[in-house]
Amino acid sequence: MKGFVFSAPTAVVFGSGSVETVADHVGRLGCRHPLILTGPSIGSSPILDAVKRPLERAGVEYGVFCGVTPEPPAEILAEAVYRIRREGYDLLIGFGGGSTMDFTKIASVLSLRDLRIEDMAGNDRVPSKGLRTVMIPTTAGSGSEVSPVAVLSFPGEGMKRGIASRFLIPDTAIVDPSLTLDLPPQITANTGVDALIHGIESFLSVKANPLSQNLSLMACEHLSAHLARAVCFGRDLEAREGMSLGSLIAGLAFSMAGTAAVHALAYPLGGHFHVPHGAANAVLLLPVLRFNLSACRDRYARLAMAFGVAEPADSDRSAAAFLEVVGDLIRQAGVKTRLRDLGIPREAIPSMAEAAMREVRLLENNPRPVTKADAERLYSEAW
Ligand SMILES: [Fe+2]
């Protein structure tokens, strides 16, 4: 067996109602003056009280920055950092979906050091840790609450790119599924499918190890069992708990094993056409899984069982059953399955393939090597 390193440095607090403990966790990190970072819609919604009230009850003086947008321009990041420095915050609370948590990670680093985000893109290029962070996700999808990754837009390159570093790993994740009860079906579906793909891709990644693979399988079990239910019955707390738990576990798995070609090919859709991350991943999932089949037959058989397929007679049949069950799940979730339905013109395929090939950080994890010609074929199949 190949040796491996297991590291899960984030303190995880999981459970409905756990957001009530936020002040304790700020104190436990030795901090007294947190800034809550969130987006404009949460900023003007009563859900923000879920974080504000426990801080107020504990007498913690906090600030709120509600300017985080999904693809934040550099000026918004600079504005947040300016406020953090000027008002002397000692901890950042990222309250929102993946983009908000990613923004919070980068703001934490920039609050202590003057750096250019372009210089940090890729693996291990963040020079040091930033302010302490507590992440409180309001979606079940990105896994950003425990991951070392932040994805940002690089407008000059027309591309979303990942910044991955152990210095971005949050100190504490408070995962409270009750915060996701009011998420609309489409966001539940897009973010849930993203989490599911984290489970699948981390399992198949060449960087996977026995521990990460078991986390991946456990994530797939929870997510596949609860996705359709959470989309159809948003107020079903048990379904929401299953999704939040699955998404968290998938986050731990891909923090070790990474994601692969689905994510690499999805990034240009976000960068060029502003397609939401989960929706972009969803259209590429089946083409990439079919492409990887020859390298992954046995692993698909193991995944099939995590997806609830009864143990079949041979791996060929169970690999086929896996592809079928994934296709059914994606359709049940109601996400789009064709690039053309996302408004992407066929002529964009060569430039998207070129952009995807720059995602070496992800492509090198894929169980089968992907050439530029393969990438074009995969986009054509998804079109
Ligand atoms: Fe993702």
GROMACS .gro file of C-alpha atoms and ligand atoms in nm:
model
  384
    1MET     CA    1   0.000   0.000   0.000
    2LYS     CA    2   0.119   0.352  -0.080
    3GLY     CA    3   0.177   0.565   0.234
    4PHE     CA    4  -0.020   0.885   0.293
    5VAL     CA    5  -0.062   1.187   0.518
    6PHE     CA    6  -0.395   1.264   0.679
    7SER     CA    7  -0.456   1.614   0.802
    8ALA     CA    8  -0.791   1.770   0.899
    9PRO     CA    9  -0.706   2.086   1.091
   10THR     CA   10  -1.050   2.252   1.097
   11ALA     CA   11  -1.257   2.215   1.416
   12VAL     CA   12  -1.598   2.105   1.289
   13VAL     CA   13  -1.917   2.181   1.479
   14PHE     CA   14  -2.213   2.008   1.316
   15GLY     CA   15  -2.584   2.012   1.395
   16SER     CA   16  -2.909   2.198   1.356
   17GLY     CA   17  -2.897   2.499   1.586
   18SER     CA   18  -2.516   2.489   1.616
   19VAL     CA   19  -2.487   2.847   1.486
   20GLU     CA   20  -2.601   2.948   1.837
   21THR     CA   21  -2.251   2.859   1.960
   22VAL     CA   22  -2.067   3.102   1.732
   23ALA     CA   23  -1.959   3.336   2.015
   24ASP     CA   24  -1.799   3.044   2.205
   25HIS     CA   25  -1.594   2.952   1.901
   26VAL     CA   26  -1.478   3.308   1.845
   27GLY     CA   27  -1.364   3.315   2.209
   28ARG     CA   28  -1.200   2.973   2.186
   29LEU     CA   29  -0.979   3.106   1.907
   30GLY     CA   30  -0.868   3.386   2.138
   31CYS     CA   31  -1.052   3.656   1.942
   32ARG     CA   32  -1.288   3.934   2.051
   33HIS     CA   33  -1.374   4.149   1.753
   34PRO     CA   34  -1.509   3.954   1.452
   35LEU     CA   35  -1.628   4.081   1.116
   36ILE     CA   36  -1.913   3.890   0.950
   37LEU     CA   37  -1.864   3.874   0.572
   38THR     CA   38  -2.165   3.796   0.357
   39GLY     CA   39  -2.346   3.885   0.035
   40PRO     CA   40  -2.609   4.156  -0.019
   41SER     CA   41  -2.908   3.919  -0.019
   42ILE     CA   42  -2.820   3.757   0.314
   43GLY     CA   43  -2.713   4.099   0.439
   44SER     CA   44  -3.071   4.223   0.401
   45SER     CA   45  -3.241   3.901   0.512
   46PRO     CA   46  -3.350   3.792   0.863
   47ILE     CA   47  -3.120   3.488   0.836
   48LEU     CA   48  -2.829   3.717   0.930
   49ASP     CA   49  -2.981   3.742   1.279
   50ALA     CA   50  -2.889   3.375   1.328
   51VAL     CA   51  -2.525   3.489   1.362
   52LYS     CA   52  -2.577   3.837   1.501
   53ARG     CA   53  -2.801   3.740   1.795
   54PRO     CA   54  -2.568   3.492   1.967
   55LEU     CA   55  -2.279   3.738   1.931
   56GLU     CA   56  -2.490   4.015   2.084
   57ARG     CA   57  -2.606   3.790   2.368
   58ALA     CA   58  -2.242   3.718   2.451
   59GLY     CA   59  -2.154   4.088   2.439
   60VAL     CA   60  -1.919   4.046   2.141
   61GLU     CA   61  -1.868   4.363   1.939
   62TYR     CA   62  -1.881   4.272   1.571
   63GLY     CA   63  -1.907   4.435   1.229
   64VAL     CA   64  -2.087   4.328   0.912
   65PHE     CA   65  -1.954   4.352   0.556
   66CYS     CA   66  -2.227   4.255   0.311
   67GLY     CA   67  -2.060   4.339  -0.021
   68VAL     CA   68  -1.945   3.988  -0.120
   69THR     CA   69  -2.062   3.894  -0.471
   70PRO     CA   70  -2.015   3.560  -0.654
   71GLU     CA   71  -1.738   3.693  -0.875
   72PRO     CA   72  -1.604   3.976  -0.665
   73PRO     CA   73  -1.413   4.246  -0.850
   74ALA     CA   74  -1.072   4.324  -0.699
   75GLU     CA   75  -1.206   4.656  -0.565
   76ILE     CA   76  -1.457   4.480  -0.337
   77LEU     CA   77  -1.183   4.264  -0.193
   78ALA     CA   78  -0.968   4.575  -0.140
   79GLU     CA   79  -1.262   4.751   0.028
   80ALA     CA   80  -1.316   4.460   0.270
   81VAL     CA   81  -0.944   4.446   0.354
   82TYR     CA   82  -0.932   4.823   0.409
   83ARG     CA   83  -1.222   4.799   0.656
   84ILE     CA   84  -1.073   4.500   0.838
   85ARG     CA   85  -0.743   4.682   0.889
   86ARG     CA   86  -0.897   5.020   0.976
   87GLU     CA   87  -1.151   4.881   1.225
   88GLY     CA   88  -0.909   4.629   1.376
   89TYR     CA   89  -1.103   4.305   1.338
   90ASP     CA   90  -0.921   3.998   1.469
   91LEU     CA   91  -1.136   3.722   1.315
   92LEU     CA   92  -1.348   3.683   1.002
   93ILE     CA   93  -1.678   3.496   0.993
   94GLY     CA   94  -1.766   3.381   0.640
   95PHE     CA   95  -2.146   3.346   0.634
   96GLY     CA   96  -2.285   3.230   0.299
   97GLY     CA   97  -2.220   2.992   0.013
   98GLY     CA   98  -1.889   2.887  -0.142
   99SER     CA   99  -1.809   3.225  -0.296
  100THR     CA  100  -1.853   3.404   0.036
  101MET     CA  101  -1.633   3.158   0.221
  102ASP     CA  102  -1.369   3.173  -0.056
  103PHE     CA  103  -1.374   3.553  -0.042
  104THR     CA  104  -1.333   3.537   0.337
  105LYS     CA  105  -1.027   3.311   0.306
  106ILE     CA  106  -0.850   3.548   0.068
  107ALA     CA  107  -0.952   3.857   0.270
  108SER     CA  108  -0.801   3.692   0.581
  109VAL     CA  109  -0.462   3.657   0.411
  110LEU     CA  110  -0.465   4.004   0.252
  111SER     CA  111  -0.557   4.163   0.586
  112LEU     CA  112  -0.212   4.076   0.719
  113ARG     CA  113   0.001   4.102   0.405
  114ASP     CA  114   0.004   4.302   0.083
  115LEU     CA  115  -0.010   4.040  -0.191
  116ARG     CA  116  -0.148   4.013  -0.545
  117ILE     CA  117  -0.413   3.740  -0.588
  118GLU     CA  118  -0.263   3.656  -0.930
  119ASP     CA  119   0.058   3.553  -0.754
  120MET     CA  120  -0.129   3.310  -0.529
  121ALA     CA  121  -0.318   3.113  -0.801
  122GLY     CA  122  -0.228   2.745  -0.817
  123ASN     CA  123  -0.093   2.516  -0.547
  124ASP     CA  124   0.094   2.629  -0.233
  125ARG     CA  125   0.166   2.985  -0.337
  126VAL     CA  126   0.010   3.160  -0.036
  127PRO     CA  127   0.310   3.263   0.180
  128SER     CA  128   0.147   3.270   0.526
  129LYS     CA  129  -0.173   3.235   0.725
  130GLY     CA  130  -0.408   3.529   0.761
  131LEU     CA  131  -0.653   3.627   1.033
  132ARG     CA  132  -0.844   3.349   1.207
  133THR     CA  133  -1.160   3.236   1.026
  134VAL     CA  134  -1.490   3.075   1.124
  135MET     CA  135  -1.700   2.951   0.831
  136ILE     CA  136  -2.077   2.910   0.852
  137PRO     CA  137  -2.214   2.773   0.521
  138THR     CA  138  -2.569   2.858   0.416
  139THR     CA  139  -2.566   2.610   0.125
  140ALA     CA  140  -2.470   2.243   0.111
  141GLY     CA  141  -2.222   2.216  -0.171
  142SER     CA  142  -1.883   2.380  -0.185
  143GLY     CA  143  -1.717   2.214   0.115
  144SER     CA  144  -1.523   2.540   0.142
  145GLU     CA  145  -1.583   2.539   0.519
  146VAL     CA  146  -1.306   2.279   0.556
  147SER     CA  147  -1.110   2.302   0.231
  148PRO     CA  148  -0.775   2.467   0.152
  149VAL     CA  149  -0.918   2.609  -0.173
  150ALA     CA  150  -1.060   2.946  -0.279
  151VAL     CA  151  -1.189   2.993  -0.632
  152LEU     CA  152  -1.181   3.345  -0.770
  153SER     CA  153  -1.243   3.506  -1.107
  154PHE     CA  154  -0.947   3.643  -1.290
  155PRO     CA  155  -1.119   3.884  -1.528
  156GLY     CA  156  -0.801   3.948  -1.730
  157GLU     CA  157  -0.789   3.577  -1.817
  158GLY     CA  158  -1.168   3.532  -1.858
  159MET     CA  159  -1.125   3.244  -1.618
  160LYS     CA  160  -1.202   3.123  -1.270
  161ARG     CA  161  -0.898   2.982  -1.101
  162GLY     CA  162  -0.831   2.809  -0.776
  163ILE     CA  163  -0.590   2.916  -0.505
  164ALA     CA  164  -0.500   2.612  -0.292
  165SER     CA  165  -0.292   2.638   0.024
  166ARG     CA  166  -0.292   2.495   0.374
  167PHE     CA  167  -0.291   2.857   0.492
  168LEU     CA  168  -0.648   2.895   0.361
  169ILE     CA  169  -0.791   2.612   0.572
  170PRO     CA  170  -1.050   2.762   0.807
  171ASP     CA  171  -0.996   2.737   1.183
  172THR     CA  172  -1.356   2.645   1.263
  173ALA     CA  173  -1.654   2.530   1.056
  174ILE     CA  174  -2.000   2.562   1.207
  175VAL     CA  175  -2.226   2.352   0.986
  176ASP     CA  176  -2.589   2.415   1.079
  177PRO     CA  177  -2.825   2.242   0.834
  178SER     CA  178  -3.125   2.444   0.954
  179LEU     CA  179  -2.969   2.747   0.781
  180THR     CA  180  -3.032   2.576   0.444
  181LEU     CA  181  -3.407   2.514   0.494
  182ASP     CA  182  -3.514   2.813   0.282
  183LEU     CA  183  -3.274   2.761  -0.008
  184PRO     CA  184  -3.468   2.760  -0.338
  185PRO     CA  185  -3.479   2.429  -0.533
  186GLN     CA  186  -3.245   2.543  -0.810
  187ILE     CA  187  -2.967   2.651  -0.573
  188THR     CA  188  -3.020   2.333  -0.368
  189ALA     CA  189  -2.978   2.131  -0.689
  190ASN     CA  190  -2.676   2.315  -0.828
  191THR     CA  191  -2.485   2.320  -0.501
  192GLY     CA  192  -2.588   1.964  -0.411
  193VAL     CA  193  -2.468   1.828  -0.745
  194ASP     CA  194  -2.137   2.009  -0.689
  195ALA     CA  195  -2.100   1.830  -0.355
  196LEU     CA  196  -2.184   1.498  -0.517
  197ILE     CA  197  -1.917   1.560  -0.781
  198HIS     CA  198  -1.666   1.637  -0.503
  199GLY     CA  199  -1.746   1.295  -0.361
  200ILE     CA  200  -1.708   1.119  -0.697
  201GLU     CA  201  -1.400   1.304  -0.827
  202SER     CA  202  -1.210   1.280  -0.497
  203PHE     CA  203  -1.277   0.905  -0.494
  204LEU     CA  204  -1.137   0.863  -0.847
  205SER     CA  205  -0.846   1.107  -0.808
  206VAL     CA  206  -0.495   0.971  -0.846
  207LYS     CA  207  -0.419   1.147  -0.515
  208ALA     CA  208  -0.688   0.951  -0.325
  209ASN     CA  209  -0.577   0.742  -0.024
  210PRO     CA  210  -0.766   0.479   0.179
  211LEU     CA  211  -0.892   0.735   0.431
  212SER     CA  212  -1.000   0.994   0.176
  213GLN     CA  213  -1.168   0.723  -0.032
  214ASN     CA  214  -1.381   0.614   0.260
  215LEU     CA  215  -1.479   0.975   0.322
  216SER     CA  216  -1.567   1.006  -0.049
  217LEU     CA  217  -1.788   0.697  -0.036
  218MET     CA  218  -1.959   0.815   0.281
  219ALA     CA  219  -2.023   1.154   0.120
  220CYS     CA  220  -2.172   0.988  -0.189
  221GLU     CA  221  -2.401   0.776   0.031
  222HIS     CA  222  -2.544   1.076   0.216
  223LEU     CA  223  -2.570   1.299  -0.089
  224SER     CA  224  -2.726   1.046  -0.325
  225ALA     CA  225  -2.981   0.947  -0.060
  226HIS     CA  226  -3.093   1.305   0.013
  227LEU     CA  227  -3.039   1.521  -0.297
  228ALA     CA  228  -3.373   1.473  -0.473
  229ARG     CA  229  -3.561   1.497  -0.144
  230ALA     CA  230  -3.389   1.823  -0.045
  231VAL     CA  231  -3.467   1.971  -0.390
  232CYS     CA  232  -3.837   1.869  -0.382
  233PHE     CA  233  -3.906   1.921  -0.012
  234GLY     CA  234  -3.687   2.210   0.095
  235ARG     CA  235  -3.824   2.220   0.452
  236ASP     CA  236  -3.740   1.853   0.517
  237LEU     CA  237  -3.480   1.892   0.791
  238GLU     CA  238  -3.360   1.532   0.770
  239ALA     CA  239  -3.288   1.575   0.397
  240ARG     CA  240  -3.108   1.904   0.465
  241GLU     CA  241  -2.901   1.739   0.739
  242GLY     CA  242  -2.804   1.461   0.499
  243MET     CA  243  -2.697   1.716   0.238
  244SER     CA  244  -2.499   1.933   0.481
  245LEU     CA  245  -2.324   1.629   0.626
  246GLY     CA  246  -2.250   1.485   0.281
  247SER     CA  247  -2.117   1.816   0.156
  248LEU     CA  248  -1.893   1.856   0.463
  249ILE     CA  249  -1.752   1.503   0.429
  250ALA     CA  250  -1.697   1.555   0.055
  251GLY     CA  251  -1.509   1.874   0.146
  252LEU     CA  252  -1.278   1.678   0.377
  253ALA     CA  253  -1.225   1.415   0.106
  254PHE     CA  254  -1.134   1.656  -0.172
  255SER     CA  255  -0.916   1.858   0.066
  256MET     CA  256  -0.688   1.555   0.061
  257ALA     CA  257  -0.751   1.401  -0.280
  258GLY     CA  258  -0.850   1.702  -0.491
  259THR     CA  259  -1.103   1.716  -0.772
  260ALA     CA  260  -1.027   1.639  -1.135
  261ALA     CA  261  -1.135   1.679  -1.498
  262VAL     CA  262  -1.502   1.765  -1.433
  263HIS     CA  263  -1.393   2.068  -1.232
  264ALA     CA  264  -1.114   2.159  -1.476
  265LEU     CA  265  -1.356   2.160  -1.771
  266ALA     CA  266  -1.624   2.343  -1.571
  267TYR     CA  267  -1.407   2.642  -1.478
  268PRO     CA  268  -1.411   2.807  -1.825
  269LEU     CA  269  -1.794   2.795  -1.822
  270GLY     CA  270  -1.790   3.004  -1.507
  271GLY     CA  271  -1.512   3.236  -1.622
  272HIS     CA  272  -1.639   3.299  -1.977
  273PHE     CA  273  -2.015   3.258  -1.941
  274HIS     CA  274  -2.083   3.309  -1.568
  275VAL     CA  275  -2.256   2.971  -1.536
  276PRO     CA  276  -2.295   2.881  -1.164
  277HIS     CA  277  -2.026   2.638  -1.051
  278GLY     CA  278  -2.258   2.342  -0.977
  279ALA     CA  279  -2.450   2.382  -1.303
  280ALA     CA  280  -2.125   2.390  -1.500
  281ASN     CA  281  -2.003   2.074  -1.329
  282ALA     CA  282  -2.334   1.894  -1.382
  283VAL     CA  283  -2.323   1.913  -1.763
  284LEU     CA  284  -1.972   1.773  -1.777
  285LEU     CA  285  -2.013   1.495  -1.524
  286LEU     CA  286  -2.145   1.216  -1.745
  287PRO     CA  287  -1.918   1.282  -2.045
  288VAL     CA  288  -1.613   1.280  -1.815
  289LEU     CA  289  -1.730   0.968  -1.629
  290ARG     CA  290  -1.776   0.786  -1.961
  291PHE     CA  291  -1.431   0.905  -2.072
  292ASN     CA  292  -1.273   0.777  -1.748
  293LEU     CA  293  -1.452   0.441  -1.760
  294SER     CA  294  -1.162   0.243  -1.904
  295ALA     CA  295  -0.937   0.357  -1.617
  296CYS     CA  296  -1.194   0.318  -1.338
  297ARG     CA  297  -1.413   0.013  -1.395
  298ASP     CA  298  -1.358  -0.138  -1.048
  299ARG     CA  299  -1.386   0.193  -0.869
  300TYR     CA  300  -1.717   0.263  -1.045
  301ALA     CA  301  -1.841  -0.067  -0.903
  302ARG     CA  302  -1.759   0.054  -0.550
  303LEU     CA  303  -1.923   0.390  -0.617
  304ALA     CA  304  -2.234   0.214  -0.749
  305MET     CA  305  -2.285   0.058  -0.406
  306ALA     CA  306  -2.248   0.398  -0.236
  307PHE     CA  307  -2.524   0.516  -0.469
  308GLY     CA  308  -2.748   0.235  -0.347
  309VAL     CA  309  -2.710  -0.003  -0.642
  310ALA     CA  310  -2.734  -0.366  -0.523
  311GLU     CA  311  -2.406  -0.557  -0.555
  312PRO     CA  312  -2.405  -0.684  -0.913
  313ALA     CA  313  -2.251  -0.995  -1.060
  314ASP     CA  314  -1.949  -0.832  -1.230
  315SER     CA  315  -1.771  -0.499  -1.244
  316ASP     CA  316  -1.872  -0.427  -1.608
  317ARG     CA  317  -2.236  -0.442  -1.519
  318SER     CA  318  -2.199  -0.241  -1.200
  319ALA     CA  319  -1.994   0.028  -1.376
  320ALA     CA  320  -2.280   0.062  -1.625
  321ALA     CA  321  -2.528   0.071  -1.336
  322PHE     CA  322  -2.323   0.347  -1.173
  323LEU     CA  323  -2.338   0.566  -1.486
  324GLU     CA  324  -2.711   0.507  -1.506
  325VAL     CA  325  -2.783   0.590  -1.145
  326VAL     CA  326  -2.574   0.911  -1.164
  327GLY     CA  327  -2.767   1.015  -1.478
  328ASP     CA  328  -3.100   0.948  -1.304
  329LEU     CA  329  -2.997   1.148  -0.999
  330ILE     CA  330  -2.887   1.448  -1.205
  331ARG     CA  331  -3.219   1.443  -1.392
  332GLN     CA  332  -3.419   1.409  -1.069
  333ALA     CA  333  -3.234   1.708  -0.925
  334GLY     CA  334  -3.356   1.902  -1.229
  335VAL     CA  335  -3.020   2.050  -1.332
  336LYS     CA  336  -2.947   2.117  -1.698
  337THR     CA  337  -2.749   1.847  -1.872
  338ARG     CA  338  -2.647   2.016  -2.199
  339LEU     CA  339  -2.408   2.302  -2.269
  340ARG     CA  340  -2.649   2.441  -2.530
  341ASP     CA  341  -2.919   2.473  -2.258
  342LEU     CA  342  -2.681   2.694  -2.062
  343GLY     CA  343  -2.658   2.931  -2.360
  344ILE     CA  344  -2.307   2.829  -2.462
  345PRO     CA  345  -2.237   2.849  -2.837
  346ARG     CA  346  -2.069   2.552  -3.003
  347GLU     CA  347  -1.802   2.784  -3.146
  348ALA     CA  348  -1.676   2.849  -2.792
  349ILE     CA  349  -1.553   2.490  -2.754
  350PRO     CA  350  -1.192   2.537  -2.880
  351SER     CA  351  -1.126   2.837  -2.657
  352MET     CA  352  -1.285   2.664  -2.356
  353ALA     CA  353  -1.068   2.357  -2.418
  354GLU     CA  354  -0.761   2.576  -2.430
  355ALA     CA  355  -0.858   2.744  -2.101
  356ALA     CA  356  -0.936   2.410  -1.933
  357MET     CA  357  -0.590   2.277  -2.022
  358ARG     CA  358  -0.440   2.549  -1.802
  359GLU     CA  359  -0.608   2.386  -1.497
  360VAL     CA  360  -0.311   2.155  -1.450
  361ARG     CA  361  -0.372   2.155  -1.072
  362LEU     CA  362  -0.695   1.958  -1.135
  363LEU     CA  363  -0.620   1.773  -1.458
  364GLU     CA  364  -0.320   1.601  -1.305
  365ASN     CA  365  -0.558   1.432  -1.055
  366ASN     CA  366  -0.770   1.275  -1.328
  367PRO     CA  367  -0.748   0.895  -1.348
  368ARG     CA  368  -0.705   0.915  -1.727
  369PRO     CA  369  -0.482   1.179  -1.890
  370VAL     CA  370  -0.678   1.449  -2.076
  371THR     CA  371  -0.536   1.607  -2.393
  372LYS     CA  372  -0.669   1.923  -2.557
  373ALA     CA  373  -0.834   1.709  -2.825
  374ASP     CA  374  -1.001   1.503  -2.550
  375ALA     CA  375  -1.124   1.823  -2.385
  376GLU     CA  376  -1.279   1.939  -2.715
  377ARG     CA  377  -1.446   1.602  -2.760
  378LEU     CA  378  -1.582   1.610  -2.404
  379TYR     CA  379  -1.728   1.959  -2.456
  380SER     CA  380  -1.881   1.847  -2.789
  381GLU     CA  381  -2.038   1.549  -2.616
  382ALA     CA  382  -2.177   1.776  -2.346
  383TRP     CA  383  -2.308   2.027  -2.603
  384FE      FE  384  -1.685   2.217  -0.681
   0.00000   0.00000   0.00000
